[in-house]
């Protein structure tokens, strides 16, 4: 399968990409990262820059169409990739290629649960964790159980739900400074020491807001927790975790 690493992960948090590779290989996949991949095009789509988005989409389709599956450790990027068919509605040749490509696209946790049937997670973490679905992940109720299934399989982890688990964090487009105060209040009220999501973009915005509010809540991508990779500072942090290192079980 081909791993779509996302531009944010490559630029700001490569550890998430390594964690995704570890999880996919543990599940029995042969992982390749094709050259030529770039931004999924969501910013240009948000700004209605259709010609630029079509160019980005065609390059990504060409880079990935030989793979059986395309997996992205980001719900928002996966949603953008799955929308490619609609972009080429007026071009029958490319529309067929885009539709075939879109049908192979999966978000990381849904791929692990729904396609690879991943069972127990060989990790232990004694901590309270809350999960944020994001507007991309929360828009599809059928995609909400998978990350919770995987988190619940981590020994010692207690999942504490927020009052409102989905919504726009305010990161995207011109809304980047408008994270809802109610959202961060919900995060703190859940009583968890770690905030987790499947979208780095959301986590970066929420980490900034929580840090500005003086919160000690750690912010991490779900792939890092599932892979037992807890040896780097949390997102938006400069010091190592206050929790014991994640233990990979034999």
GROMACS .gro file of C-alpha atoms in nm:
model
  250
    1UNK     CA    1   0.000   0.000   0.000
    2UNK     CA    2   0.101   0.363  -0.051
    3UNK     CA    3   0.130   0.595   0.249
    4UNK     CA    4   0.020   0.954   0.190
    5UNK     CA    5   0.236   1.129   0.446
    6UNK     CA    6   0.068   1.476   0.425
    7UNK     CA    7   0.259   1.801   0.393
    8UNK     CA    8   0.209   1.899   0.758
    9UNK     CA    9   0.345   1.571   0.891
   10UNK     CA   10   0.649   1.588   0.661
   11UNK     CA   11   0.718   1.948   0.763
   12UNK     CA   12   0.629   1.964   1.130
   13UNK     CA   13   0.595   1.613   1.280
   14UNK     CA   14   0.772   1.336   1.086
   15UNK     CA   15   0.737   1.108   1.391
   16UNK     CA   16   0.371   1.061   1.298
   17UNK     CA   17   0.474   0.922   0.961
   18UNK     CA   18   0.718   0.680   1.124
   19UNK     CA   19   0.446   0.575   1.369
   20UNK     CA   20   0.204   0.511   1.083
   21UNK     CA   21   0.463   0.297   0.903
   22UNK     CA   22   0.522   0.095   1.221
   23UNK     CA   23   0.150   0.034   1.270
   24UNK     CA   24   0.091  -0.065   0.908
   25UNK     CA   25   0.391  -0.300   0.898
   26UNK     CA   26   0.283  -0.458   1.229
   27UNK     CA   27  -0.056  -0.517   1.065
   28UNK     CA   28   0.113  -0.706   0.781
   29UNK     CA   29   0.132  -0.436   0.512
   30UNK     CA   30   0.417  -0.368   0.276
   31UNK     CA   31   0.443   0.010   0.297
   32UNK     CA   32   0.581   0.236   0.026
   33UNK     CA   33   0.602   0.615   0.017
   34UNK     CA   34   0.593   0.715  -0.349
   35UNK     CA   35   0.786   1.014  -0.474
   36UNK     CA   36   0.589   1.298  -0.622
   37UNK     CA   37   0.328   1.327  -0.350
   38UNK     CA   38   0.249   1.673  -0.228
   39UNK     CA   39  -0.030   1.864  -0.053
   40UNK     CA   40  -0.372   1.700  -0.094
   41UNK     CA   41  -0.496   2.037  -0.222
   42UNK     CA   42  -0.735   2.124   0.059
   43UNK     CA   43  -0.607   2.486   0.092
   44UNK     CA   44  -0.656   2.557  -0.278
   45UNK     CA   45  -1.000   2.395  -0.265
   46UNK     CA   46  -1.095   2.610   0.035
   47UNK     CA   47  -0.986   2.917  -0.162
   48UNK     CA   48  -1.170   2.801  -0.479
   49UNK     CA   49  -0.845   2.784  -0.678
   50UNK     CA   50  -0.975   2.502  -0.897
   51UNK     CA   51  -0.700   2.495  -1.166
   52UNK     CA   52  -0.431   2.458  -0.901
   53UNK     CA   53  -0.630   2.191  -0.721
   54UNK     CA   54  -0.681   1.991  -1.042
   55UNK     CA   55  -0.308   1.998  -1.108
   56UNK     CA   56  -0.229   1.879  -0.755
   57UNK     CA   57  -0.495   1.608  -0.774
   58UNK     CA   58  -0.373   1.470  -1.108
   59UNK     CA   59  -0.014   1.447  -0.983
   60UNK     CA   60  -0.120   1.259  -0.669
   61UNK     CA   61  -0.340   1.019  -0.866
   62UNK     CA   62  -0.048   0.939  -1.097
   63UNK     CA   63   0.183   0.880  -0.799
   64UNK     CA   64  -0.055   0.643  -0.619
   65UNK     CA   65  -0.279   0.470  -0.873
   66UNK     CA   66  -0.059   0.158  -0.893
   67UNK     CA   67  -0.117   0.075  -0.523
   68UNK     CA   68  -0.391  -0.149  -0.385
   69UNK     CA   69  -0.460   0.094  -0.099
   70UNK     CA   70  -0.381   0.456  -0.020
   71UNK     CA   71  -0.365   0.535   0.352
   72UNK     CA   72  -0.343   0.880   0.510
   73UNK     CA   73  -0.282   0.947   0.883
   74UNK     CA   74  -0.522   1.243   0.856
   75UNK     CA   75  -0.900   1.241   0.831
   76UNK     CA   76  -0.909   1.579   0.654
   77UNK     CA   77  -0.651   1.477   0.392
   78UNK     CA   78  -0.825   1.143   0.337
   79UNK     CA   79  -1.156   1.327   0.286
   80UNK     CA   80  -0.993   1.558   0.029
   81UNK     CA   81  -0.839   1.264  -0.157
   82UNK     CA   82  -1.172   1.082  -0.168
   83UNK     CA   83  -1.335   1.389  -0.327
   84UNK     CA   84  -1.107   1.385  -0.631
   85UNK     CA   85  -1.362   1.212  -0.855
   86UNK     CA   86  -1.598   1.510  -0.831
   87UNK     CA   87  -1.322   1.746  -0.946
   88UNK     CA   88  -1.293   1.575  -1.285
   89UNK     CA   89  -1.664   1.541  -1.362
   90UNK     CA   90  -1.618   1.725  -1.693
   91UNK     CA   91  -1.322   1.511  -1.799
   92UNK     CA   92  -1.438   1.149  -1.850
   93UNK     CA   93  -1.088   0.999  -1.882
   94UNK     CA   94  -0.958   1.159  -1.565
   95UNK     CA   95  -1.289   1.113  -1.383
   96UNK     CA   96  -1.256   0.734  -1.418
   97UNK     CA   97  -0.898   0.741  -1.292
   98UNK     CA   98  -0.992   0.969  -1.002
   99UNK     CA   99  -1.287   0.752  -0.904
  100UNK     CA  100  -1.072   0.437  -0.900
  101UNK     CA  101  -0.812   0.623  -0.692
  102UNK     CA  102  -1.068   0.760  -0.445
  103UNK     CA  103  -1.211   0.416  -0.380
  104UNK     CA  104  -0.868   0.301  -0.254
  105UNK     CA  105  -0.823   0.588  -0.005
  106UNK     CA  106  -0.854   0.520   0.369
  107UNK     CA  107  -0.786   0.714   0.687
  108UNK     CA  108  -0.527   0.532   0.899
  109UNK     CA  109  -0.743   0.410   1.190
  110UNK     CA  110  -1.034   0.304   0.970
  111UNK     CA  111  -0.792   0.109   0.751
  112UNK     CA  112  -0.638  -0.067   1.051
  113UNK     CA  113  -0.978  -0.162   1.197
  114UNK     CA  114  -1.201  -0.214   0.892
  115UNK     CA  115  -0.954  -0.355   0.639
  116UNK     CA  116  -0.670  -0.509   0.840
  117UNK     CA  117  -0.883  -0.616   1.141
  118UNK     CA  118  -0.615  -0.509   1.387
  119UNK     CA  119  -0.673  -0.659   1.731
  120UNK     CA  120  -0.497  -0.597   2.063
  121UNK     CA  121  -0.243  -0.314   2.070
  122UNK     CA  122   0.097  -0.413   2.209
  123UNK     CA  123   0.130  -0.095   2.414
  124UNK     CA  124   0.064   0.011   2.773
  125UNK     CA  125  -0.003   0.368   2.889
  126UNK     CA  126  -0.145   0.454   3.230
  127UNK     CA  127  -0.322   0.780   3.151
  128UNK     CA  128  -0.661   0.941   3.094
  129UNK     CA  129  -0.704   1.032   2.726
  130UNK     CA  130  -0.969   1.228   2.538
  131UNK     CA  131  -1.018   1.198   2.161
  132UNK     CA  132  -1.116   1.483   1.929
  133UNK     CA  133  -1.286   1.374   1.607
  134UNK     CA  134  -1.236   1.699   1.412
  135UNK     CA  135  -1.487   1.826   1.160
  136UNK     CA  136  -1.352   1.589   0.894
  137UNK     CA  137  -1.363   1.279   1.113
  138UNK     CA  138  -1.682   1.373   1.294
  139UNK     CA  139  -1.874   1.446   0.975
  140UNK     CA  140  -1.899   1.072   0.911
  141UNK     CA  141  -2.039   0.889   1.218
  142UNK     CA  142  -1.926   0.557   1.068
  143UNK     CA  143  -1.564   0.672   1.105
  144UNK     CA  144  -1.590   0.765   1.474
  145UNK     CA  145  -1.569   0.416   1.634
  146UNK     CA  146  -1.236   0.306   1.483
  147UNK     CA  147  -0.998   0.534   1.676
  148UNK     CA  148  -1.184   0.455   1.996
  149UNK     CA  149  -1.161   0.081   1.931
  150UNK     CA  150  -0.784   0.113   1.896
  151UNK     CA  151  -0.736   0.345   2.194
  152UNK     CA  152  -0.949   0.118   2.413
  153UNK     CA  153  -0.715  -0.170   2.327
  154UNK     CA  154  -0.420   0.008   2.494
  155UNK     CA  155  -0.365  -0.143   2.839
  156UNK     CA  156  -0.399   0.108   3.121
  157UNK     CA  157  -0.556   0.379   2.906
  158UNK     CA  158  -0.886   0.530   3.021
  159UNK     CA  159  -1.084   0.706   2.746
  160UNK     CA  160  -1.267   1.017   2.870
  161UNK     CA  161  -1.507   1.165   2.616
  162UNK     CA  162  -1.551   1.538   2.568
  163UNK     CA  163  -1.901   1.682   2.586
  164UNK     CA  164  -1.866   1.777   2.218
  165UNK     CA  165  -1.625   1.540   2.045
  166UNK     CA  166  -1.641   1.686   1.693
  167UNK     CA  167  -1.633   2.029   1.540
  168UNK     CA  168  -1.404   2.270   1.358
  169UNK     CA  169  -1.089   2.349   1.554
  170UNK     CA  170  -1.048   2.672   1.357
  171UNK     CA  171  -0.716   2.574   1.196
  172UNK     CA  172  -0.816   2.572   0.830
  173UNK     CA  173  -0.821   2.857   0.581
  174UNK     CA  174  -0.891   3.204   0.723
  175UNK     CA  175  -1.035   3.063   1.046
  176UNK     CA  176  -0.700   2.977   1.202
  177UNK     CA  177  -0.729   3.228   1.487
  178UNK     CA  178  -1.086   3.140   1.580
  179UNK     CA  179  -1.064   2.823   1.787
  180UNK     CA  180  -1.384   2.809   1.989
  181UNK     CA  181  -1.330   2.878   2.362
  182UNK     CA  182  -1.604   2.623   2.434
  183UNK     CA  183  -1.399   2.356   2.257
  184UNK     CA  184  -1.092   2.397   2.476
  185UNK     CA  185  -1.319   2.421   2.781
  186UNK     CA  186  -1.467   2.083   2.681
  187UNK     CA  187  -1.116   1.940   2.648
  188UNK     CA  188  -1.017   2.052   2.997
  189UNK     CA  189  -1.350   1.944   3.147
  190UNK     CA  190  -1.300   1.587   3.023
  191UNK     CA  191  -1.035   1.545   3.293
  192UNK     CA  192  -0.768   1.390   3.072
  193UNK     CA  193  -0.396   1.453   3.068
  194UNK     CA  194  -0.357   1.376   2.696
  195UNK     CA  195  -0.558   1.508   2.400
  196UNK     CA  196  -0.549   1.286   2.091
  197UNK     CA  197  -0.678   1.324   1.736
  198UNK     CA  198  -0.612   1.184   1.391
  199UNK     CA  199  -0.542   1.526   1.236
  200UNK     CA  200  -0.216   1.709   1.294
  201UNK     CA  201  -0.368   2.033   1.164
  202UNK     CA  202  -0.631   2.028   1.439
  203UNK     CA  203  -0.379   1.928   1.704
  204UNK     CA  204  -0.146   2.214   1.616
  205UNK     CA  205  -0.423   2.470   1.653
  206UNK     CA  206  -0.558   2.319   1.975
  207UNK     CA  207  -0.209   2.284   2.125
  208UNK     CA  208  -0.149   2.655   2.064
  209UNK     CA  209  -0.476   2.747   2.235
  210UNK     CA  210  -0.426   2.513   2.531
  211UNK     CA  211  -0.069   2.634   2.583
  212UNK     CA  212  -0.182   2.996   2.573
  213UNK     CA  213  -0.442   2.915   2.838
  214UNK     CA  214  -0.173   2.765   3.062
  215UNK     CA  215  -0.300   2.406   3.030
  216UNK     CA  216  -0.061   2.116   3.097
  217UNK     CA  217  -0.259   1.877   2.873
  218UNK     CA  218  -0.032   1.694   2.630
  219UNK     CA  219  -0.136   1.694   2.265
  220UNK     CA  220  -0.050   1.394   2.047
  221UNK     CA  221  -0.149   1.223   1.723
  222UNK     CA  222  -0.323   0.887   1.770
  223UNK     CA  223  -0.059   0.708   1.561
  224UNK     CA  224   0.209   0.803   1.813
  225UNK     CA  225   0.013   0.653   2.103
  226UNK     CA  226  -0.076   0.335   1.915
  227UNK     CA  227   0.285   0.282   1.807
  228UNK     CA  228   0.424   0.340   2.157
  229UNK     CA  229   0.626   0.638   2.037
  230UNK     CA  230   0.631   0.867   2.336
  231UNK     CA  231   0.996   0.968   2.335
  232UNK     CA  232   0.945   1.309   2.176
  233UNK     CA  233   0.791   1.625   2.323
  234UNK     CA  234   0.415   1.658   2.269
  235UNK     CA  235   0.285   1.873   1.986
  236UNK     CA  236   0.347   2.237   2.075
  237UNK     CA  237   0.574   2.137   2.365
  238UNK     CA  238   0.947   2.154   2.423
  239UNK     CA  239   0.987   1.910   2.713
  240UNK     CA  240   0.934   1.538   2.728
  241UNK     CA  241   0.615   1.379   2.853
  242UNK     CA  242   0.524   1.388   3.221
  243UNK     CA  243   0.394   1.031   3.178
  244UNK     CA  244   0.600   0.717   3.191
  245UNK     CA  245   0.725   0.615   2.846
  246UNK     CA  246   0.481   0.403   2.654
  247UNK     CA  247   0.561   0.035   2.692
  248UNK     CA  248   0.536  -0.196   2.391
  249UNK     CA  249   0.415  -0.529   2.519
  250UNK     CA  250   0.577  -0.858   2.410
   0.00000   0.00000   0.00000
